[in-house]
Amino acid sequence: MGVDEQTVDQAAKAAPAPEEATTTTAAAASATRYPIAPGYRVNVRTGPGTSYRIVRTLPLGSRVPVYCQKPGERVTGPYGTSNLWCNIANGQFISDTYVLTGSDGSIAPRCD
């Protein structure tokens, strides 16, 4: 095993499994946090589509809660093509195609 292979092997062992989700214990609410696709900085928008205003960009390695989900613009990302958008904070949405939820369908209630 070469040095590069050994480094990759050790990194793979140290990285959490994709299906693992961490739980926060925030005083206001606790929610499962899901990882954003590795290597992506994801735009957070005011609604479920790319025509909505960008309010911030998630940094590499982010994990997000998914409070509810809403249909919107169909988007293709690293985890497929979908019209499902995840609400990660009040008035903030990202495409489900960038969130590793472990499911091709909805994993949270539908947003009102």
PDB file of C-alpha atoms in Angstrom:
ATOM      1  CA  MET A   1       0.000   0.000   0.000  1.00  0.00           C
ATOM      2  CA  GLY A   2       1.472   3.340  -1.066  1.00  0.00           C
ATOM      3  CA  VAL A   3       1.437   6.487   1.010  1.00  0.00           C
ATOM      4  CA  ASP A   4      -1.466   8.011  -0.960  1.00  0.00           C
ATOM      5  CA  GLU A   5      -3.568   4.859  -0.633  1.00  0.00           C
ATOM      6  CA  GLN A   6      -2.879   4.701   3.084  1.00  0.00           C
ATOM      7  CA  THR A   7      -3.905   8.332   3.576  1.00  0.00           C
ATOM      8  CA  VAL A   8      -7.159   7.802   1.659  1.00  0.00           C
ATOM      9  CA  ASP A   9      -7.872   4.592   3.602  1.00  0.00           C
ATOM     10  CA  GLN A  10      -7.323   6.324   6.970  1.00  0.00           C
ATOM     11  CA  ALA A  11      -9.494   9.275   5.926  1.00  0.00           C
ATOM     12  CA  ALA A  12     -12.302   6.937   4.885  1.00  0.00           C
ATOM     13  CA  LYS A  13     -12.190   5.197   8.278  1.00  0.00           C
ATOM     14  CA  ALA A  14     -12.251   8.528  10.122  1.00  0.00           C
ATOM     15  CA  ALA A  15     -15.180   9.971   8.122  1.00  0.00           C
ATOM     16  CA  PRO A  16     -18.671   9.293   9.477  1.00  0.00           C
ATOM     17  CA  ALA A  17     -20.907   7.025   7.429  1.00  0.00           C
ATOM     18  CA  PRO A  18     -23.192   9.020   5.075  1.00  0.00           C
ATOM     19  CA  GLU A  19     -26.333   7.641   6.697  1.00  0.00           C
ATOM     20  CA  GLU A  20     -25.280   8.853  10.139  1.00  0.00           C
ATOM     21  CA  ALA A  21     -27.022  12.019  11.220  1.00  0.00           C
ATOM     22  CA  THR A  22     -26.130  14.008  14.286  1.00  0.00           C
ATOM     23  CA  THR A  23     -28.651  15.370  16.704  1.00  0.00           C
ATOM     24  CA  THR A  24     -28.450  18.814  18.249  1.00  0.00           C
ATOM     25  CA  THR A  25     -29.843  19.625  21.654  1.00  0.00           C
ATOM     26  CA  ALA A  26     -30.640  23.293  21.108  1.00  0.00           C
ATOM     27  CA  ALA A  27     -32.886  24.789  23.763  1.00  0.00           C
ATOM     28  CA  ALA A  28     -35.493  25.975  21.248  1.00  0.00           C
ATOM     29  CA  ALA A  29     -35.761  22.742  19.269  1.00  0.00           C
ATOM     30  CA  SER A  30     -33.775  19.687  18.453  1.00  0.00           C
ATOM     31  CA  ALA A  31     -33.461  18.469  14.900  1.00  0.00           C
ATOM     32  CA  THR A  32     -31.479  15.898  12.980  1.00  0.00           C
ATOM     33  CA  ARG A  33     -28.758  17.542  10.896  1.00  0.00           C
ATOM     34  CA  TYR A  34     -27.963  16.154   7.445  1.00  0.00           C
ATOM     35  CA  PRO A  35     -24.669  16.607   5.566  1.00  0.00           C
ATOM     36  CA  ILE A  36     -24.430  18.717   2.434  1.00  0.00           C
ATOM     37  CA  ALA A  37     -22.780  16.958  -0.535  1.00  0.00           C
ATOM     38  CA  PRO A  38     -18.988  16.968  -0.124  1.00  0.00           C
ATOM     39  CA  GLY A  39     -17.199  19.643  -2.122  1.00  0.00           C
ATOM     40  CA  TYR A  40     -20.260  21.905  -2.540  1.00  0.00           C
ATOM     41  CA  ARG A  41     -20.996  25.389  -1.241  1.00  0.00           C
ATOM     42  CA  VAL A  42     -24.776  25.536  -1.472  1.00  0.00           C
ATOM     43  CA  ASN A  43     -26.814  28.695  -2.001  1.00  0.00           C
ATOM     44  CA  VAL A  44     -29.612  29.180   0.533  1.00  0.00           C
ATOM     45  CA  ARG A  45     -32.652  30.894  -0.988  1.00  0.00           C
ATOM     46  CA  THR A  46     -35.815  32.588   0.234  1.00  0.00           C
ATOM     47  CA  GLY A  47     -38.030  30.057  -1.562  1.00  0.00           C
ATOM     48  CA  PRO A  48     -38.072  26.719  -3.400  1.00  0.00           C
ATOM     49  CA  GLY A  49     -36.353  27.685  -6.660  1.00  0.00           C
ATOM     50  CA  THR A  50     -33.270  29.254  -8.201  1.00  0.00           C
ATOM     51  CA  SER A  51     -35.163  32.459  -9.046  1.00  0.00           C
ATOM     52  CA  TYR A  52     -35.536  33.217  -5.330  1.00  0.00           C
ATOM     53  CA  ARG A  53     -33.028  35.578  -3.703  1.00  0.00           C
ATOM     54  CA  ILE A  54     -29.846  34.057  -2.202  1.00  0.00           C
ATOM     55  CA  VAL A  55     -29.641  34.873   1.520  1.00  0.00           C
ATOM     56  CA  ARG A  56     -26.368  33.075   2.273  1.00  0.00           C
ATOM     57  CA  THR A  57     -24.077  30.319   1.044  1.00  0.00           C
ATOM     58  CA  LEU A  58     -23.345  27.240   3.135  1.00  0.00           C
ATOM     59  CA  PRO A  59     -19.633  26.512   3.592  1.00  0.00           C
ATOM     60  CA  LEU A  60     -17.997  23.210   2.680  1.00  0.00           C
ATOM     61  CA  GLY A  61     -18.785  20.439   5.153  1.00  0.00           C
ATOM     62  CA  SER A  62     -22.043  21.966   6.385  1.00  0.00           C
ATOM     63  CA  ARG A  63     -24.769  19.961   8.086  1.00  0.00           C
ATOM     64  CA  VAL A  64     -28.326  21.272   8.122  1.00  0.00           C
ATOM     65  CA  PRO A  65     -31.611  20.553   9.870  1.00  0.00           C
ATOM     66  CA  VAL A  66     -34.637  19.890   7.659  1.00  0.00           C
ATOM     67  CA  TYR A  67     -37.748  21.278   9.348  1.00  0.00           C
ATOM     68  CA  CYS A  68     -40.123  20.747   6.438  1.00  0.00           C
ATOM     69  CA  GLN A  69     -40.005  20.231   2.667  1.00  0.00           C
ATOM     70  CA  LYS A  70     -41.807  21.902  -0.209  1.00  0.00           C
ATOM     71  CA  PRO A  71     -42.152  21.207  -3.939  1.00  0.00           C
ATOM     72  CA  GLY A  72     -40.661  23.838  -6.210  1.00  0.00           C
ATOM     73  CA  GLU A  73     -38.308  24.179  -9.171  1.00  0.00           C
ATOM     74  CA  ARG A  74     -36.860  20.914 -10.504  1.00  0.00           C
ATOM     75  CA  VAL A  75     -33.086  20.887  -9.916  1.00  0.00           C
ATOM     76  CA  THR A  76     -30.291  18.428 -10.674  1.00  0.00           C
ATOM     77  CA  GLY A  77     -27.547  18.083  -8.075  1.00  0.00           C
ATOM     78  CA  PRO A  78     -25.065  15.503  -6.792  1.00  0.00           C
ATOM     79  CA  TYR A  79     -27.881  13.363  -5.339  1.00  0.00           C
ATOM     80  CA  GLY A  80     -30.113  13.296  -8.411  1.00  0.00           C
ATOM     81  CA  THR A  81     -32.934  15.385  -9.855  1.00  0.00           C
ATOM     82  CA  SER A  82     -35.862  16.529  -7.771  1.00  0.00           C
ATOM     83  CA  ASN A  83     -38.381  19.325  -7.259  1.00  0.00           C
ATOM     84  CA  LEU A  84     -38.174  18.894  -3.463  1.00  0.00           C
ATOM     85  CA  TRP A  85     -36.724  21.772  -1.412  1.00  0.00           C
ATOM     86  CA  CYS A  86     -35.686  21.633   2.248  1.00  0.00           C
ATOM     87  CA  ASN A  87     -36.537  24.384   4.722  1.00  0.00           C
ATOM     88  CA  ILE A  88     -33.408  24.727   6.884  1.00  0.00           C
ATOM     89  CA  ALA A  89     -34.386  27.905   8.788  1.00  0.00           C
ATOM     90  CA  ASN A  90     -37.181  30.455   8.784  1.00  0.00           C
ATOM     91  CA  GLY A  91     -37.608  31.482   5.128  1.00  0.00           C
ATOM     92  CA  GLN A  92     -34.474  29.598   3.976  1.00  0.00           C
ATOM     93  CA  PHE A  93     -34.499  26.772   1.433  1.00  0.00           C
ATOM     94  CA  ILE A  94     -31.981  24.533  -0.332  1.00  0.00           C
ATOM     95  CA  SER A  95     -32.551  21.894  -2.988  1.00  0.00           C
ATOM     96  CA  ASP A  96     -32.931  18.381  -1.595  1.00  0.00           C
ATOM     97  CA  THR A  97     -30.522  17.234  -4.326  1.00  0.00           C
ATOM     98  CA  TYR A  98     -27.623  18.672  -2.280  1.00  0.00           C
ATOM     99  CA  VAL A  99     -28.633  17.108   1.065  1.00  0.00           C
ATOM    100  CA  LEU A 100     -27.726  13.532   2.017  1.00  0.00           C
ATOM    101  CA  THR A 101     -30.986  12.454   3.660  1.00  0.00           C
ATOM    102  CA  GLY A 102     -30.777   8.765   2.816  1.00  0.00           C
ATOM    103  CA  SER A 103     -34.049   8.958   0.888  1.00  0.00           C
ATOM    104  CA  ASP A 104     -35.216   9.881  -2.612  1.00  0.00           C
ATOM    105  CA  GLY A 105     -38.483  11.116  -1.150  1.00  0.00           C
ATOM    106  CA  SER A 106     -39.663  13.374   1.610  1.00  0.00           C
ATOM    107  CA  ILE A 107     -38.112  12.973   5.071  1.00  0.00           C
ATOM    108  CA  ALA A 108     -39.959  15.831   6.804  1.00  0.00           C
ATOM    109  CA  PRO A 109     -43.497  17.214   6.849  1.00  0.00           C
ATOM    110  CA  ARG A 110     -44.654  19.378   3.970  1.00  0.00           C
ATOM    111  CA  CYS A 111     -44.174  23.120   4.548  1.00  0.00           C
ATOM    112  CA  ASP A 112     -47.362  25.165   4.743  1.00  0.00           C
TER     113      ASP A 112
END
